[in-house]
Amino acid sequence: MNVHEYQAKEMLARFGVPVPKGGLATTPQEAAGVARELGAPAFVVKAQVHAGGRGKAGGVKVCKSVDEVQAAAQAILGMHLISHQTGPEGKLVRKVWVEAATEIARELYVAVVLDRGAERLAVMASPDGGMDIEEVAAATPERIFSTRIDPGQPLWDFQCRQLLFGCGLDAAQVRQGTGLLQALVELATAKDATQVEINPLAVTAQGKLVALDAKINFDDSGLRRNPDVAALKDPTETDELELAATELGLNYIRLEGNVGTMVNGAGLAMATMDVIKMAGAQPANFLDVGGGASEEMITKGFEIILDDPKVEAILINIFGGILRCDVLAAGVVGAARKMDLKVPLVVRLEGTNVAEGRRILDESGLNFSVAGSMSEAAAKVAQVLEGAA
Ligand code: ADP
Ligand code: MG
């Protein structure tokens, strides 16, 4: 789960990481009020959306006065911010964070990330903060320093010194930075974060370290034991179809392609997406309806698939075990009637009550084709799409 910059900064502050003072606003007037309260010589108005690259996209503005803050908030609120992380449709800005501007001497990059391959946390630092760290990694990888934390051990001071002297900090800054990196690791461990990234970590004109940006990603599986983190979820940042599916207890993830899929079992769903790709088509979603799905859940799940305007064909791949084929068929027929199904449907049914399931589909008057195997199903979907094109 992602959170906004302001939420990440509030959490960083709780762990002792210095961040600029600021406040949240949803209107230009509120933004001006926050600035007046801060009373700083300069301010920064920052779009709060779940995406990076806001600076280049016009979502971060430095302001010299309260009036400028109000004007900047006016411009940023309601804009569709388009950056390399948002996709072409951009993200609607509903909130801005107004904070005191920092006089920046240098911008560094620091992060704690879960290194899944190494099965431990990795800590990274680079003197080239502020810009795309991916570019630094590609062009000058020797300017990114990293170290890994042994499970059950802390991040040791000597590891921090290696990273921070590598970034060209002086002794006092290395001392401050050591505490800061250790705080990031504590946060990641305590809150089940898979990424805590500060870019930039500013060295101020006074030589102090301050986190000017913050991105934290939390492991969804840890949310149960971190209710304070779960409470930070912003539903407006979540895909509305994914949100609807979550409420139904369905495992649905929206993808880029045009073949809607409904499958029972996550493994079978992954394999189904693979065969669709192998047949030359692209899945529009992952959907695991699970074992215990009711007819109503199938109907709702099918509606969610059809609510995605990209969907031009649907493949249903069910191996009836706990989920019976007749329940699945009844659910699909119910949804297809309600939604006036216009896209071609390919069905592969096997397992418990398969004959009854086929009968329900046959007698429904729906236009669908039956496939005997997974690869046949995928080939049929690819064929109908080619035919349509
Ligand atoms: P993004 O990474 O989404 O572009 P950042 O928060 O990193 O957004 O802001 C972009 C740039 O704006 C930073 O690299 C920094 O130079 C500047 N900036 C951000 N916050 C402040 C601040 N409080 N004071 C001064 N400059 C800032
Ligand atoms: Mg940044």
Short mmCIF file of C-alpha atoms and ligand atoms in Angstrom, two decimals:
data_model
loop_
_atom_site.label_atom_id
_atom_site.label_comp_id
_atom_site.label_asym_id
_atom_site.label_seq_id
_atom_site.Cartn_x
_atom_site.Cartn_y
_atom_site.Cartn_z
CA MET A 1 0.00 0.00 0.00
CA ASN A 2 1.21 3.48 -0.88
CA VAL A 3 0.66 6.61 1.17
CA HIS A 4 0.93 10.30 0.40
CA GLU A 5 4.09 12.32 0.99
CA TYR A 6 2.52 14.19 3.93
CA GLN A 7 1.54 10.92 5.62
CA ALA A 8 5.02 9.50 5.03
CA LYS A 9 6.58 12.64 6.51
CA GLU A 10 4.36 12.49 9.59
CA MET A 11 5.51 8.92 10.13
CA LEU A 12 9.17 9.82 9.53
CA ALA A 13 8.87 12.60 12.12
CA ARG A 14 7.51 10.08 14.65
CA PHE A 15 10.71 8.06 14.14
CA GLY A 16 12.86 11.14 14.65
CA VAL A 17 13.68 12.06 11.06
CA PRO A 18 13.76 15.85 10.48
CA VAL A 19 11.14 17.08 7.99
CA PRO A 20 10.00 20.63 7.14
CA LYS A 21 7.02 22.01 9.04
CA GLY A 22 3.85 22.04 6.97
CA GLY A 23 0.11 21.58 6.69
CA LEU A 24 -2.48 20.05 4.40
CA ALA A 25 -4.97 22.03 2.30
CA THR A 26 -7.84 21.21 -0.05
CA THR A 27 -8.57 24.79 -1.16
CA PRO A 28 -6.35 27.76 -2.13
CA GLN A 29 -7.70 29.69 0.90
CA GLU A 30 -6.72 26.87 3.23
CA ALA A 31 -3.26 26.76 1.64
CA ALA A 32 -2.83 30.49 2.26
CA GLY A 33 -3.93 29.94 5.87
CA VAL A 34 -1.34 27.21 6.36
CA ALA A 35 1.38 29.49 4.94
CA ARG A 36 0.34 32.37 7.18
CA GLU A 37 0.51 30.07 10.20
CA LEU A 38 3.96 28.76 9.19
CA GLY A 39 5.23 32.30 8.83
CA ALA A 40 8.32 31.15 6.88
CA PRO A 41 10.35 33.36 4.50
CA ALA A 42 9.43 30.99 1.64
CA PHE A 43 7.11 28.06 1.05
CA VAL A 44 6.69 25.03 -1.17
CA VAL A 45 3.27 23.92 -2.40
CA LYS A 46 3.21 20.22 -3.30
CA ALA A 47 0.56 18.11 -5.02
CA GLN A 48 -0.40 15.06 -2.96
CA VAL A 49 -0.91 12.14 -5.33
CA HIS A 50 0.47 8.61 -5.26
CA ALA A 51 3.13 9.25 -7.90
CA GLY A 52 6.64 10.59 -8.11
CA GLY A 53 8.04 12.99 -10.68
CA ARG A 54 5.70 15.74 -9.46
CA GLY A 55 8.36 18.45 -9.65
CA LYS A 56 8.88 18.07 -13.40
CA ALA A 57 5.10 17.78 -13.91
CA GLY A 58 4.36 21.17 -12.34
CA GLY A 59 3.11 19.71 -9.07
CA VAL A 60 5.75 21.33 -6.83
CA LYS A 61 6.03 25.14 -6.64
CA VAL A 62 8.34 27.30 -4.54
CA CYS A 63 6.61 30.50 -3.35
CA LYS A 64 7.91 33.70 -1.78
CA SER A 65 4.68 34.96 -0.21
CA VAL A 66 1.29 33.89 1.12
CA ASP A 67 -0.35 35.29 -2.03
CA GLU A 68 1.96 33.20 -4.20
CA VAL A 69 1.05 30.13 -2.14
CA GLN A 70 -2.63 30.77 -2.76
CA ALA A 71 -2.03 31.16 -6.51
CA ALA A 72 0.13 28.02 -6.67
CA ALA A 73 -2.50 26.01 -4.79
CA GLN A 74 -5.14 27.36 -7.19
CA ALA A 75 -3.08 26.09 -10.12
CA ILE A 76 -2.21 22.70 -8.64
CA LEU A 77 -5.52 21.70 -7.02
CA GLY A 78 -7.76 20.08 -9.60
CA MET A 79 -4.99 19.57 -12.15
CA HIS A 80 -4.44 16.17 -13.74
CA LEU A 81 -0.81 15.66 -12.90
CA ILE A 82 0.95 13.65 -15.58
CA SER A 83 4.37 12.19 -14.79
CA HIS A 84 6.29 9.11 -15.89
CA GLN A 85 4.67 7.30 -12.96
CA THR A 86 0.99 8.16 -13.58
CA GLY A 87 0.17 6.88 -17.06
CA PRO A 88 -1.16 9.16 -19.79
CA GLU A 89 -4.48 9.96 -18.09
CA GLY A 90 -2.66 11.51 -15.11
CA LYS A 91 -3.83 11.83 -11.52
CA LEU A 92 -6.37 14.30 -10.20
CA VAL A 93 -4.87 16.45 -7.43
CA ARG A 94 -7.33 16.81 -4.50
CA LYS A 95 -4.91 17.93 -1.77
CA VAL A 96 -1.76 20.01 -1.49
CA TRP A 97 0.87 20.02 1.23
CA VAL A 98 2.26 23.44 2.06
CA GLU A 99 5.60 23.46 3.85
CA ALA A 100 8.41 25.80 4.78
CA ALA A 101 11.01 26.00 2.01
CA THR A 102 14.47 24.75 2.89
CA GLU A 103 17.66 26.40 1.68
CA ILE A 104 19.31 23.52 -0.12
CA ALA A 105 23.08 23.12 -0.40
CA ARG A 106 23.01 19.57 -1.78
CA GLU A 107 20.45 16.87 -2.56
CA LEU A 108 21.18 13.25 -1.65
CA TYR A 109 19.24 10.04 -2.12
CA VAL A 110 18.68 7.50 0.66
CA ALA A 111 16.38 4.51 0.83
CA VAL A 112 15.66 1.32 2.70
CA VAL A 113 14.11 -1.34 0.48
CA LEU A 114 13.20 -4.96 0.88
CA ASP A 115 15.65 -6.93 -1.27
CA ARG A 116 13.49 -9.98 -1.99
CA GLY A 117 16.31 -11.83 -3.74
CA ALA A 118 18.63 -11.46 -0.76
CA GLU A 119 15.73 -11.96 1.70
CA ARG A 120 16.74 -8.93 3.75
CA LEU A 121 16.55 -5.17 3.90
CA ALA A 122 18.98 -3.18 1.80
CA VAL A 123 20.04 0.40 2.52
CA MET A 124 21.06 2.65 -0.34
CA ALA A 125 22.56 6.11 -0.59
CA SER A 126 23.74 8.32 -3.41
CA PRO A 127 25.22 11.82 -3.66
CA ASP A 128 23.04 12.31 -6.76
CA GLY A 129 19.65 12.90 -5.17
CA GLY A 130 16.77 14.97 -6.47
CA MET A 131 16.81 13.42 -9.92
CA ASP A 132 15.61 10.08 -11.24
CA ILE A 133 17.53 7.50 -9.30
CA GLU A 134 16.81 5.03 -12.13
CA GLU A 135 18.87 7.25 -14.43
CA VAL A 136 21.73 7.35 -11.93
CA ALA A 137 21.57 3.57 -11.62
CA ALA A 138 21.72 3.19 -15.41
CA ALA A 139 24.37 5.80 -16.23
CA THR A 140 26.61 5.91 -13.14
CA PRO A 141 25.88 2.88 -10.95
CA GLU A 142 29.15 3.46 -9.06
CA ARG A 143 27.50 6.55 -7.53
CA ILE A 144 24.94 4.45 -5.66
CA PHE A 145 26.23 2.85 -2.46
CA SER A 146 24.36 0.02 -0.83
CA THR A 147 24.58 -2.38 2.06
CA ARG A 148 22.39 -5.16 3.42
CA ILE A 149 21.20 -5.81 6.94
CA ASP A 150 21.65 -9.27 8.38
CA PRO A 151 18.34 -10.54 9.75
CA GLY A 152 18.32 -10.17 13.51
CA GLN A 153 21.07 -7.53 13.44
CA PRO A 154 20.71 -3.76 13.47
CA LEU A 155 22.06 -1.48 10.79
CA TRP A 156 25.53 -0.93 12.24
CA ASP A 157 27.20 2.46 12.47
CA PHE A 158 30.11 1.33 10.28
CA GLN A 159 27.69 0.48 7.46
CA CYS A 160 26.16 3.96 7.70
CA ARG A 161 29.61 5.54 7.67
CA GLN A 162 30.51 3.66 4.49
CA LEU A 163 27.38 4.94 2.74
CA LEU A 164 27.48 8.50 4.05
CA PHE A 165 31.19 9.21 3.66
CA GLY A 166 30.65 7.81 0.15
CA CYS A 167 28.14 10.61 -0.38
CA GLY A 168 30.80 13.16 0.60
CA LEU A 169 29.28 14.25 3.95
CA ASP A 170 31.45 15.68 6.73
CA ALA A 171 31.85 14.01 10.12
CA ALA A 172 29.00 15.87 11.84
CA GLN A 173 26.64 15.14 8.96
CA VAL A 174 27.67 11.48 8.95
CA ARG A 175 26.79 11.36 12.65
CA GLN A 176 23.36 12.85 11.97
CA GLY A 177 22.89 10.68 8.90
CA THR A 178 23.73 7.50 10.83
CA GLY A 179 20.85 8.13 13.23
CA LEU A 180 18.63 8.98 10.30
CA LEU A 181 19.38 5.78 8.36
CA GLN A 182 18.90 3.71 11.52
CA ALA A 183 15.53 5.42 12.06
CA LEU A 184 14.48 4.49 8.51
CA VAL A 185 15.36 0.86 9.20
CA GLU A 186 13.44 0.94 12.49
CA LEU A 187 10.42 2.34 10.69
CA ALA A 188 10.61 -0.26 7.91
CA THR A 189 10.90 -3.07 10.43
CA ALA A 190 8.24 -1.85 12.86
CA LYS A 191 5.67 -0.96 10.18
CA ASP A 192 6.33 -3.69 7.60
CA ALA A 193 7.42 -1.23 4.93
CA THR A 194 8.92 -2.66 1.75
CA GLN A 195 10.32 0.73 0.70
CA VAL A 196 11.20 3.92 2.57
CA GLU A 197 12.71 6.38 0.13
CA ILE A 198 13.87 9.94 0.72
CA ASN A 199 14.68 11.77 -2.49
CA PRO A 200 15.92 14.34 -1.93
CA LEU A 201 17.51 14.20 1.47
CA ALA A 202 18.70 17.81 1.60
CA VAL A 203 21.88 19.09 3.13
CA THR A 204 20.70 22.55 4.16
CA ALA A 205 22.70 25.76 3.90
CA GLN A 206 23.33 25.29 7.66
CA GLY A 207 24.77 21.82 7.01
CA LYS A 208 21.85 19.85 8.48
CA LEU A 209 20.05 16.87 6.92
CA VAL A 210 16.31 17.24 6.21
CA ALA A 211 13.94 14.91 4.35
CA LEU A 212 12.30 17.03 1.63
CA ASP A 213 10.40 14.19 -0.05
CA ALA A 214 9.24 10.85 1.28
CA LYS A 215 7.80 7.75 -0.28
CA ILE A 216 6.79 4.76 1.80
CA ASN A 217 5.36 1.53 0.52
CA PHE A 218 3.83 -0.90 3.01
CA ASP A 219 3.42 -4.64 2.71
CA ASP A 220 -0.35 -5.25 2.41
CA SER A 221 0.06 -8.48 4.37
CA GLY A 222 1.30 -6.48 7.37
CA LEU A 223 -1.67 -4.10 7.51
CA ARG A 224 -3.59 -6.26 9.98
CA ARG A 225 -1.00 -5.72 12.69
CA ASN A 226 -0.44 -2.06 11.80
CA PRO A 227 -3.90 -0.50 12.07
CA ASP A 228 -2.28 2.97 12.17
CA VAL A 229 -0.86 2.29 8.71
CA ALA A 230 -4.08 0.75 7.36
CA ALA A 231 -5.89 3.94 8.43
CA LEU A 232 -3.72 5.95 6.01
CA LYS A 233 -5.29 4.33 2.94
CA ASP A 234 -6.72 6.85 0.49
CA PRO A 235 -9.58 5.21 -1.44
CA THR A 236 -9.49 7.94 -4.12
CA GLU A 237 -6.02 6.68 -5.09
CA THR A 238 -7.22 3.12 -5.62
CA ASP A 239 -8.62 1.86 -8.91
CA GLU A 240 -12.42 1.92 -8.46
CA LEU A 241 -12.89 -1.57 -9.92
CA GLU A 242 -10.22 -2.98 -7.61
CA LEU A 243 -11.92 -1.26 -4.71
CA ALA A 244 -15.31 -2.77 -5.63
CA ALA A 245 -13.71 -6.22 -5.95
CA THR A 246 -11.99 -5.94 -2.56
CA GLU A 247 -15.33 -5.13 -0.94
CA LEU A 248 -16.77 -8.32 -2.45
CA GLY A 249 -13.80 -10.37 -1.25
CA LEU A 250 -12.64 -10.98 -4.83
CA ASN A 251 -9.00 -10.93 -5.82
CA TYR A 252 -9.00 -8.59 -8.83
CA ILE A 253 -6.13 -6.65 -10.36
CA ARG A 254 -6.65 -4.46 -13.39
CA LEU A 255 -4.14 -4.84 -16.25
CA GLU A 256 -3.49 -3.22 -19.61
CA GLY A 257 -4.91 -5.73 -22.12
CA ASN A 258 -8.38 -6.41 -23.55
CA VAL A 259 -9.15 -10.01 -22.54
CA GLY A 260 -11.19 -10.12 -19.34
CA THR A 261 -10.54 -13.24 -17.29
CA MET A 262 -12.48 -15.06 -14.60
CA VAL A 263 -10.67 -17.98 -13.00
CA ASN A 264 -10.82 -19.89 -9.74
CA GLY A 265 -7.53 -20.21 -7.93
CA ALA A 266 -4.63 -17.79 -8.08
CA GLY A 267 -2.27 -20.30 -9.68
CA LEU A 268 -4.75 -21.19 -12.41
CA ALA A 269 -5.39 -17.46 -12.94
CA MET A 270 -1.66 -16.81 -13.42
CA ALA A 271 -1.39 -19.76 -15.81
CA THR A 272 -4.44 -18.48 -17.73
CA MET A 273 -2.80 -15.08 -18.19
CA ASP A 274 0.31 -16.86 -19.44
CA VAL A 275 -1.56 -18.87 -22.08
CA ILE A 276 -3.47 -15.76 -23.20
CA LYS A 277 -0.14 -14.02 -23.77
CA MET A 278 1.30 -17.07 -25.48
CA ALA A 279 -1.66 -17.01 -27.87
CA GLY A 280 -0.74 -13.42 -28.75
CA ALA A 281 -3.44 -11.60 -26.75
CA GLN A 282 -3.24 -9.52 -23.55
CA PRO A 283 -5.17 -10.05 -20.31
CA ALA A 284 -7.27 -7.09 -19.06
CA ASN A 285 -7.27 -8.31 -15.49
CA PHE A 286 -6.33 -10.93 -12.98
CA LEU A 287 -9.40 -12.32 -11.22
CA ASP A 288 -9.36 -15.19 -8.80
CA VAL A 289 -12.93 -15.85 -7.65
CA GLY A 290 -11.66 -18.37 -5.12
CA GLY A 291 -13.24 -21.57 -3.93
CA GLY A 292 -16.14 -20.30 -1.87
CA ALA A 293 -17.65 -17.86 -4.37
CA SER A 294 -21.43 -17.64 -4.36
CA GLU A 295 -23.58 -17.14 -7.46
CA GLU A 296 -23.95 -13.50 -6.44
CA MET A 297 -20.18 -13.02 -6.15
CA ILE A 298 -19.72 -14.51 -9.63
CA THR A 299 -22.36 -12.14 -11.01
CA LYS A 300 -20.69 -9.13 -9.36
CA GLY A 301 -17.24 -10.27 -10.46
CA PHE A 302 -18.45 -10.60 -14.02
CA GLU A 303 -19.93 -7.11 -13.83
CA ILE A 304 -16.58 -5.75 -12.64
CA ILE A 305 -14.86 -7.35 -15.64
CA LEU A 306 -17.41 -5.78 -17.98
CA ASP A 307 -17.15 -2.38 -16.28
CA ASP A 308 -13.63 -2.08 -17.69
CA PRO A 309 -14.17 -0.37 -21.07
CA LYS A 310 -11.00 -1.95 -22.47
CA VAL A 311 -12.49 -5.44 -22.35
CA GLU A 312 -13.25 -6.81 -25.84
CA ALA A 313 -13.51 -10.51 -25.04
CA ILE A 314 -13.82 -12.68 -21.94
CA LEU A 315 -12.25 -15.98 -21.05
CA ILE A 316 -13.71 -18.00 -18.20
CA ASN A 317 -11.47 -20.78 -17.00
CA ILE A 318 -12.91 -22.79 -14.12
CA PHE A 319 -11.78 -26.03 -12.63
CA GLY A 320 -14.76 -26.86 -10.44
CA GLY A 321 -13.66 -28.23 -7.11
CA ILE A 322 -15.09 -26.42 -4.14
CA LEU A 323 -16.60 -23.91 -6.57
CA ARG A 324 -19.16 -25.89 -8.56
CA CYS A 325 -19.52 -25.37 -12.30
CA ASP A 326 -23.30 -24.92 -12.06
CA VAL A 327 -22.90 -22.08 -9.54
CA LEU A 328 -20.39 -20.42 -11.82
CA ALA A 329 -22.64 -20.83 -14.87
CA ALA A 330 -25.69 -19.43 -13.08
CA GLY A 331 -23.65 -16.43 -11.90
CA VAL A 332 -22.32 -15.71 -15.37
CA VAL A 333 -25.75 -16.02 -17.00
CA GLY A 334 -27.24 -13.69 -14.38
CA ALA A 335 -24.62 -11.02 -15.03
CA ALA A 336 -24.72 -11.39 -18.81
CA ARG A 337 -28.50 -10.86 -18.82
CA LYS A 338 -28.28 -7.85 -16.54
CA MET A 339 -25.40 -6.23 -18.40
CA ASP A 340 -26.53 -7.06 -21.96
CA LEU A 341 -23.32 -8.89 -22.83
CA LYS A 342 -21.90 -7.69 -26.16
CA VAL A 343 -18.37 -9.06 -26.13
CA PRO A 344 -17.53 -12.64 -27.14
CA LEU A 345 -17.22 -15.16 -24.36
CA VAL A 346 -15.04 -18.27 -24.32
CA VAL A 347 -15.65 -20.78 -21.56
CA ARG A 348 -13.58 -23.67 -20.34
CA LEU A 349 -15.32 -25.61 -17.59
CA GLU A 350 -14.17 -28.82 -15.93
CA GLY A 351 -14.84 -30.58 -12.67
CA THR A 352 -17.72 -30.77 -10.22
CA ASN A 353 -21.18 -30.51 -11.84
CA VAL A 354 -19.70 -29.66 -15.22
CA ALA A 355 -22.63 -31.20 -17.13
CA GLU A 356 -25.12 -29.07 -15.20
CA GLY A 357 -22.97 -26.01 -15.75
CA ARG A 358 -22.81 -26.57 -19.50
CA ARG A 359 -26.58 -27.13 -19.59
CA ILE A 360 -27.22 -23.79 -17.84
CA LEU A 361 -24.97 -22.01 -20.33
CA ASP A 362 -26.48 -23.86 -23.34
CA GLU A 363 -30.05 -23.03 -22.33
CA SER A 364 -29.26 -19.40 -21.54
CA GLY A 365 -29.30 -18.33 -25.16
CA LEU A 366 -25.96 -16.61 -24.56
CA ASN A 367 -23.51 -16.49 -27.40
CA PHE A 368 -20.37 -18.21 -26.19
CA SER A 369 -17.89 -20.81 -27.35
CA VAL A 370 -16.66 -23.75 -25.36
CA ALA A 371 -13.05 -24.83 -25.20
CA GLY A 372 -11.80 -28.21 -24.04
CA SER A 373 -8.34 -27.14 -22.89
CA MET A 374 -6.66 -24.01 -21.63
CA SER A 375 -4.57 -23.48 -24.72
CA GLU A 376 -7.61 -24.02 -26.93
CA ALA A 377 -9.49 -21.41 -24.87
CA ALA A 378 -6.68 -18.88 -25.25
CA ALA A 379 -6.38 -19.57 -28.98
CA LYS A 380 -10.15 -19.06 -29.41
CA VAL A 381 -10.03 -15.73 -27.60
CA ALA A 382 -7.09 -14.56 -29.70
CA GLN A 383 -9.00 -15.67 -32.83
CA VAL A 384 -12.19 -13.76 -32.02
CA LEU A 385 -10.17 -10.65 -31.30
CA GLU A 386 -8.31 -10.95 -34.60
CA GLY A 387 -11.62 -11.52 -36.36
CA ALA A 388 -13.03 -8.38 -34.73
CA ALA A 389 -9.96 -6.36 -35.73
P1 ADP B 1 8.98 14.75 -6.80
O1 ADP B 1 10.03 13.76 -6.44
O2 ADP B 1 7.62 14.12 -6.89
O3 ADP B 1 9.31 15.54 -8.01
P2 ADP B 1 9.90 16.33 -4.52
O4 ADP B 1 9.23 16.42 -3.21
O5 ADP B 1 11.15 15.54 -4.57
O6 ADP B 1 8.83 15.81 -5.59
O7 ADP B 1 10.18 17.82 -5.00
C1 ADP B 1 10.91 18.11 -6.17
C2 ADP B 1 12.02 19.09 -5.87
O8 ADP B 1 11.47 20.25 -5.26
C3 ADP B 1 13.05 18.57 -4.87
O9 ADP B 1 14.07 17.84 -5.52
C4 ADP B 1 13.56 19.85 -4.26
O10 ADP B 1 14.60 20.40 -5.07
C5 ADP B 1 12.37 20.78 -4.30
N1 ADP B 1 11.72 20.82 -2.97
C6 ADP B 1 10.80 19.99 -2.49
N2 ADP B 1 10.45 20.31 -1.22
C7 ADP B 1 11.18 21.39 -0.89
C8 ADP B 1 11.30 22.21 0.28
N3 ADP B 1 10.57 21.99 1.41
N4 ADP B 1 12.17 23.24 0.24
C9 ADP B 1 12.91 23.49 -0.85
N5 ADP B 1 12.84 22.77 -1.97
C10 ADP B 1 11.99 21.72 -2.01
MG MG B 2 11.32 13.42 -4.96
#
